[in-house]
Amino acid sequence: MRARQFFISTLKEAPADAEVISQKLMLRAGMIRRLAAGIYTWMPMGLRVLAKVEAIVREEMNRAGALELFMPAVQPAELWAESGRWEKYGPELLRFKDRHDRDFVIGPTHEEVITDVVRREIKSYKQLPRHFYQIQTKFRDEIRPRFGVMRGREFLMKDGYSFHATFEDLQREYAVMYETYTRIFTRLGLKFRAVAADNGAIGGTGSHEFHVLADSGEDVIAYCPTSDYAANVELKEVCHAVAGDPSPDGQGTLELCRGIEVGHIFQLRTQYAEALNCNFINEQGQEQPMEMGCYGIGVTRIVGAAIEQGHDERGIIFPSAMAPFDLVIVPMGWNKSEAVRTTAEKLYGELIRAGIDVILDDRDERPGSMLADWELIGIPHRIVIGDRSLKEGRVEYQHRRDSTATPVNLTDITTLVCQRLGG
Amino acid sequence: MRARQFFISTLKEAPADAEVISQKLMLRAGMIRRLAAGIYTWMPMGLRVLAKVEAIVREEMNRAGALELFMPAVQPAELWAESGRWEKYGPELLRFKDRHDRDFVIGPTHEEVITDVVRREIKSYKQLPRHFYQIQTKFRDEIRPRFGVMRGREFLMKDGYSFHATFEDLQREYAVMYETYTRIFTRLGLKFRAVAADNGAIGGTGSHEFHVLADSGEDVIAYCPTSDYAANVELKEVCHAVAGDPSPDGQGTLELCRGIEVGHIFQLRTQYAEALNCNFINEQGQEQPMEMGCYGIGVTRIVGAAIEQGHDERGIIFPSAMAPFDLVIVPMGWNKSEAVRTTAEKLYGELIRAGIDVILDDRDERPGSMLADWELIGIPHRIVIGDRSLKEGRVEYQHRRDSTATPVNLTDITTLVCQRLGG
């Protein structure tokens, strides 16, 4: 990608109402733009990050044998009446009437819909187990949306639902998902913890939360919902989730909470299956309700959490797996030096052919401003090409975590970068 | 993929309320399941088709230099008031109040949101032109949803919006999009026509519709909206869109209409930019409104349209580019013959290594029922492995369009399939 063909829009200052560092940096880096309270447009730079997260989540869910489908956002109220949640769910549940005056909701979660699908499709133990998941935009009408994409009203979720003939088989799948979530957050390059959790409003027994750890100094994450995934959840402080906090106090003061919930797995057992008559015929020929598990990942929230975990005074430090580009080439004096321009183009071509996701900064702006942009955006690897070092056959390589640049022979740079990116 | 790990759920009969052939076949093939009127779950089999369409649309939009972003589904009413569409739009526009009693809409289209983004981000002719697009679930509260995914209430759209300093530059991009849409529908393997259209409610001048041609005999497509993309559109019959209808009558009788609109490109000119004050400073230092184009593709509708175009009495005939799998291996007597099982597994491995999207039918059901399933689902290439032909070192190959199977030497089958799929 060439910077002039891409859309780069950085800000010197974050808007005054931005509260936490990830929100400030995402706005400054041009990754998101606010449309309304808790509602953001993902700009091209931010969408690239989101797409990388989404791809890893999808790959690992598929690897685990879960099947992707896509359920409607708009759900008829009747199903929510069957499960009892039409009554129980609070004002976070967005309800509306269609033009024929029928009640609908914009689904913040899909237990009812998937249970309705499964009760129609699956009749026998021979068709079990099954695990369906989707990656979908959801809406939850938060009373006070905040923290940018971390507690927005519109957000992207991966939600999965598994169906089983026995509790033992649900436990097997639950363990598979525990491992899958561990793989996902590990591949994303995040420091995280899985902690046992109580189930909140979602019902059932047995549940773990996955928290991204963020000890961001002054930018403390001032909440840790027990069950973000569920409705009517109190904002409890689960400070035992925090690394390096060996003695969680029962009160859970806000200041101690530095874990951001990005995943939640539940053993729902038969609660929804019983409410919606989602039954199957077992090996003995008897009808019984299915055992169910559900498994959520806050895809948009992961981006915010990663930035809470990875940043410095210059901007975002993305893990390699999540960065919008692997590497940026910054030519100094693009329009003044043909040597710089030719070298940059040649290197750009080489790196693309090597399969590296590279952006060439052909904007020809002030060097300081170009470098500041890429540090703000958090691209892991940077190559600066300037006339002076080029005369010695060298370019300057710097990782986003390095404090200084390293001169590297032009002949060695592609090999070096490929090694670093492969490793 | 192995069939037992996937989810296959075919029906002998379509539900009684299914009206058109694509809807009947998608339900029978287990691609979609109805949740409410005009609202469908995309099951794993259907989602694979949708994902293939989406990938081609994305590739070609990126190739044309458009930048993907992701705008919110939920939009504040204020923006719709600015454009005047809060008043003008009919009851198809789903409106609701949030918990703070503020007005919102679920966006059926995003002219207002993108214009709001651009008026904040772009100030100078130097930053133009720009083309942003997204692929997103949209909702339109049709009074009478019908024809399955072809006229549903919830649907997937690609919508793109371009911004220009001059009308000439808008015309240049419009021509690029005309070519891009032509590439997309060609790559999808569809027979289609681009026709000049009037603009309907969306405003502006200059517009083309892209229609998939479907002469499906008894299953005539009984409508051709001029501007499906827009609001308040009358269901006019644009029978001049139909190939082989040299003398369209002014009345446009329903029976003549056999084009299904799947894409629409518009030159909006400055209508939205003027309403929302989306101005830039031109080369002469003067402020003026931007020229705008907008470009829509009905991603979910394409799947329905492709089936209207490609089917026979046995089921769907997908173009290769859209089929849920390239090829199916059907072993006869999976559990009875070790030779069949071993050969099937070996061939399965070989074809996967060759990069072919293959499904192995390991269900061990009745041969007739397995073959009927794959013909219904519309997989282009099929290899049947049976004990009898295997003794002669052969398997049976059949394309979905062939009336009979061809014996092929086992040693030649991978080469033959790779050639057919590559060509």
Short mmCIF file of N, CA, C and O in Angstrom, two decimals, chain B residues 229-281:
data_model
loop_
_atom_site.label_atom_id
_atom_site.label_comp_id
_atom_site.label_asym_id
_atom_site.label_seq_id
_atom_site.Cartn_x
_atom_site.Cartn_y
_atom_site.Cartn_z
N TYR B 229 -31.99 0.42 -4.27
CA TYR B 229 -31.04 0.98 -3.33
C TYR B 229 -31.65 2.15 -2.59
O TYR B 229 -31.23 2.52 -1.51
N ALA B 230 -32.63 2.76 -3.17
CA ALA B 230 -33.11 4.03 -2.64
C ALA B 230 -34.40 3.84 -1.86
O ALA B 230 -34.98 2.76 -1.78
N ALA B 231 -34.83 4.95 -1.33
CA ALA B 231 -36.04 4.92 -0.52
C ALA B 231 -37.26 5.22 -1.38
O ALA B 231 -37.16 5.75 -2.46
N ASN B 232 -38.42 4.88 -0.84
CA ASN B 232 -39.68 5.32 -1.44
C ASN B 232 -39.80 4.98 -2.90
O ASN B 232 -40.40 5.72 -3.67
N VAL B 233 -39.22 3.88 -3.25
CA VAL B 233 -39.16 3.56 -4.66
C VAL B 233 -40.40 2.79 -5.06
O VAL B 233 -40.81 1.87 -4.38
N GLU B 234 -40.98 3.20 -6.13
CA GLU B 234 -42.10 2.42 -6.65
C GLU B 234 -41.57 1.20 -7.37
O GLU B 234 -40.50 1.21 -7.96
N LEU B 235 -42.33 0.15 -7.34
CA LEU B 235 -41.91 -1.05 -8.04
C LEU B 235 -42.26 -0.93 -9.51
O LEU B 235 -43.21 -1.51 -10.01
N LYS B 236 -41.46 -0.12 -10.19
CA LYS B 236 -41.68 0.06 -11.62
C LYS B 236 -41.13 -1.13 -12.40
O LYS B 236 -40.18 -1.77 -11.97
N GLU B 237 -41.69 -1.38 -13.51
CA GLU B 237 -41.16 -2.46 -14.33
C GLU B 237 -40.22 -1.88 -15.38
O GLU B 237 -40.66 -1.14 -16.25
N VAL B 238 -38.96 -2.21 -15.28
CA VAL B 238 -38.01 -1.72 -16.27
C VAL B 238 -37.68 -2.85 -17.23
O VAL B 238 -36.59 -3.40 -17.23
N CYS B 239 -38.69 -3.15 -18.02
CA CYS B 239 -38.55 -4.32 -18.87
C CYS B 239 -37.55 -4.12 -19.99
O CYS B 239 -37.10 -5.08 -20.61
N HIS B 240 -37.16 -2.88 -20.24
CA HIS B 240 -36.13 -2.68 -21.24
C HIS B 240 -34.79 -3.24 -20.78
O HIS B 240 -33.84 -3.30 -21.53
N ALA B 241 -34.73 -3.65 -19.52
CA ALA B 241 -33.49 -4.25 -19.01
C ALA B 241 -33.31 -5.68 -19.49
O ALA B 241 -32.23 -6.25 -19.40
N VAL B 242 -34.39 -6.24 -19.98
CA VAL B 242 -34.36 -7.67 -20.25
C VAL B 242 -33.73 -7.97 -21.61
O VAL B 242 -34.11 -7.40 -22.62
N ALA B 243 -32.78 -8.86 -21.59
CA ALA B 243 -32.17 -9.29 -22.85
C ALA B 243 -33.24 -9.98 -23.69
O ALA B 243 -34.12 -10.65 -23.17
N GLY B 244 -33.14 -9.81 -24.96
CA GLY B 244 -34.05 -10.51 -25.84
C GLY B 244 -35.46 -9.95 -25.82
O GLY B 244 -36.40 -10.60 -26.22
N ASP B 245 -35.60 -8.73 -25.30
CA ASP B 245 -36.91 -8.09 -25.34
C ASP B 245 -36.73 -6.77 -26.09
O ASP B 245 -36.55 -5.72 -25.50
N PRO B 246 -36.74 -6.88 -27.42
CA PRO B 246 -36.40 -5.71 -28.22
C PRO B 246 -37.48 -4.63 -28.20
O PRO B 246 -37.21 -3.50 -28.55
N SER B 247 -38.69 -4.99 -27.81
CA SER B 247 -39.75 -3.99 -27.88
C SER B 247 -40.47 -3.83 -26.55
O SER B 247 -41.57 -4.32 -26.37
N PRO B 248 -39.80 -3.23 -25.59
CA PRO B 248 -40.43 -3.07 -24.28
C PRO B 248 -41.68 -2.22 -24.42
O PRO B 248 -41.67 -1.19 -25.09
N ASP B 249 -42.75 -2.68 -23.81
CA ASP B 249 -43.92 -1.84 -23.87
C ASP B 249 -43.94 -0.89 -22.67
O ASP B 249 -43.34 -1.13 -21.64
N GLY B 250 -44.58 0.20 -22.85
CA GLY B 250 -44.59 1.23 -21.82
C GLY B 250 -45.25 0.77 -20.53
O GLY B 250 -44.97 1.28 -19.46
N GLN B 251 -46.09 -0.24 -20.66
CA GLN B 251 -46.81 -0.71 -19.48
C GLN B 251 -45.93 -1.59 -18.60
O GLN B 251 -46.12 -1.66 -17.40
N GLY B 252 -44.96 -2.23 -19.23
CA GLY B 252 -44.07 -3.09 -18.47
C GLY B 252 -44.80 -4.20 -17.75
O GLY B 252 -44.87 -4.21 -16.53
N THR B 253 -45.36 -5.12 -18.49
CA THR B 253 -46.08 -6.20 -17.83
C THR B 253 -45.11 -7.04 -17.02
O THR B 253 -43.96 -7.21 -17.41
N LEU B 254 -45.57 -7.53 -15.92
CA LEU B 254 -44.72 -8.28 -15.01
C LEU B 254 -44.03 -9.45 -15.69
O LEU B 254 -42.87 -9.71 -15.45
N GLU B 255 -44.76 -10.15 -16.56
CA GLU B 255 -44.23 -11.38 -17.13
C GLU B 255 -42.96 -11.18 -17.95
O GLU B 255 -42.19 -12.09 -18.13
N LEU B 256 -42.76 -9.96 -18.41
CA LEU B 256 -41.60 -9.72 -19.25
C LEU B 256 -40.32 -9.50 -18.45
O LEU B 256 -39.23 -9.55 -18.99
N CYS B 257 -40.45 -9.24 -17.19
CA CYS B 257 -39.30 -8.80 -16.40
C CYS B 257 -38.46 -9.96 -15.93
O CYS B 257 -38.89 -10.74 -15.09
N ARG B 258 -37.34 -10.06 -16.48
CA ARG B 258 -36.46 -11.15 -16.06
C ARG B 258 -35.07 -10.69 -15.74
O ARG B 258 -34.10 -11.38 -15.95
N GLY B 259 -34.93 -9.50 -15.29
CA GLY B 259 -33.64 -9.03 -14.81
C GLY B 259 -33.75 -8.77 -13.32
O GLY B 259 -34.76 -8.25 -12.86
N ILE B 260 -32.76 -9.18 -12.56
CA ILE B 260 -32.77 -8.96 -11.11
C ILE B 260 -31.68 -7.95 -10.79
O ILE B 260 -30.51 -8.22 -11.05
N GLU B 261 -32.05 -6.83 -10.22
CA GLU B 261 -31.06 -5.79 -9.95
C GLU B 261 -30.14 -6.22 -8.82
O GLU B 261 -30.60 -6.51 -7.71
N VAL B 262 -28.84 -6.24 -9.08
CA VAL B 262 -27.88 -6.62 -8.05
C VAL B 262 -26.85 -5.53 -7.79
O VAL B 262 -26.08 -5.60 -6.83
N GLY B 263 -26.83 -4.53 -8.67
CA GLY B 263 -25.88 -3.43 -8.47
C GLY B 263 -26.45 -2.15 -9.02
O GLY B 263 -27.33 -2.17 -9.90
N HIS B 264 -25.99 -1.04 -8.47
CA HIS B 264 -26.50 0.25 -8.92
C HIS B 264 -25.41 1.28 -8.68
O HIS B 264 -24.88 1.36 -7.58
N ILE B 265 -25.09 2.05 -9.71
CA ILE B 265 -24.10 3.12 -9.53
C ILE B 265 -24.75 4.45 -9.89
O ILE B 265 -25.56 4.53 -10.80
N PHE B 266 -24.42 5.48 -9.10
CA PHE B 266 -25.05 6.79 -9.24
C PHE B 266 -24.01 7.90 -9.27
O PHE B 266 -23.04 7.86 -8.50
N GLN B 267 -24.28 8.90 -10.08
CA GLN B 267 -23.57 10.18 -9.92
C GLN B 267 -24.49 11.08 -9.09
O GLN B 267 -25.47 11.60 -9.60
N LEU B 268 -24.18 11.22 -7.83
CA LEU B 268 -25.04 12.01 -6.95
C LEU B 268 -24.85 13.50 -7.17
O LEU B 268 -25.71 14.28 -6.80
N ARG B 269 -23.70 13.87 -7.71
CA ARG B 269 -23.30 15.28 -7.85
C ARG B 269 -23.18 15.94 -6.45
O ARG B 269 -22.63 15.32 -5.55
N THR B 270 -23.71 17.11 -6.27
CA THR B 270 -23.42 17.85 -5.03
C THR B 270 -24.58 17.89 -4.04
O THR B 270 -24.53 18.60 -3.04
N GLN B 271 -25.61 17.09 -4.34
CA GLN B 271 -26.82 17.16 -3.52
C GLN B 271 -26.57 16.99 -2.01
O GLN B 271 -26.94 17.83 -1.19
N TYR B 272 -25.90 15.89 -1.65
CA TYR B 272 -25.65 15.64 -0.22
C TYR B 272 -24.60 16.60 0.33
O TYR B 272 -24.69 17.07 1.46
N ALA B 273 -23.58 16.88 -0.49
CA ALA B 273 -22.53 17.79 -0.04
C ALA B 273 -23.10 19.17 0.28
O ALA B 273 -22.72 19.80 1.27
N GLU B 274 -24.03 19.63 -0.55
CA GLU B 274 -24.65 20.93 -0.28
C GLU B 274 -25.51 20.89 0.98
O GLU B 274 -25.43 21.78 1.82
N ALA B 275 -26.29 19.83 1.11
CA ALA B 275 -27.18 19.73 2.27
C ALA B 275 -26.39 19.65 3.58
O ALA B 275 -26.78 20.21 4.60
N LEU B 276 -25.26 18.95 3.53
CA LEU B 276 -24.50 18.74 4.77
C LEU B 276 -23.25 19.62 4.86
O LEU B 276 -22.41 19.40 5.72
N ASN B 277 -23.14 20.59 3.96
CA ASN B 277 -21.97 21.47 3.97
C ASN B 277 -20.66 20.70 3.91
O ASN B 277 -19.76 20.92 4.72
N CYS B 278 -20.58 19.79 2.98
CA CYS B 278 -19.34 19.04 2.79
C CYS B 278 -18.53 19.75 1.71
O CYS B 278 -18.63 19.43 0.52
N ASN B 279 -17.76 20.74 2.13
CA ASN B 279 -17.04 21.62 1.21
C ASN B 279 -15.54 21.39 1.27
O ASN B 279 -15.02 20.84 2.24
N PHE B 280 -14.86 21.86 0.22
CA PHE B 280 -13.40 21.82 0.21
C PHE B 280 -12.91 23.12 -0.42
O PHE B 280 -13.68 23.85 -1.05
N ILE B 281 -11.62 23.39 -0.23
CA ILE B 281 -11.00 24.57 -0.85
C ILE B 281 -10.39 24.14 -2.18
O ILE B 281 -9.56 23.23 -2.20
#
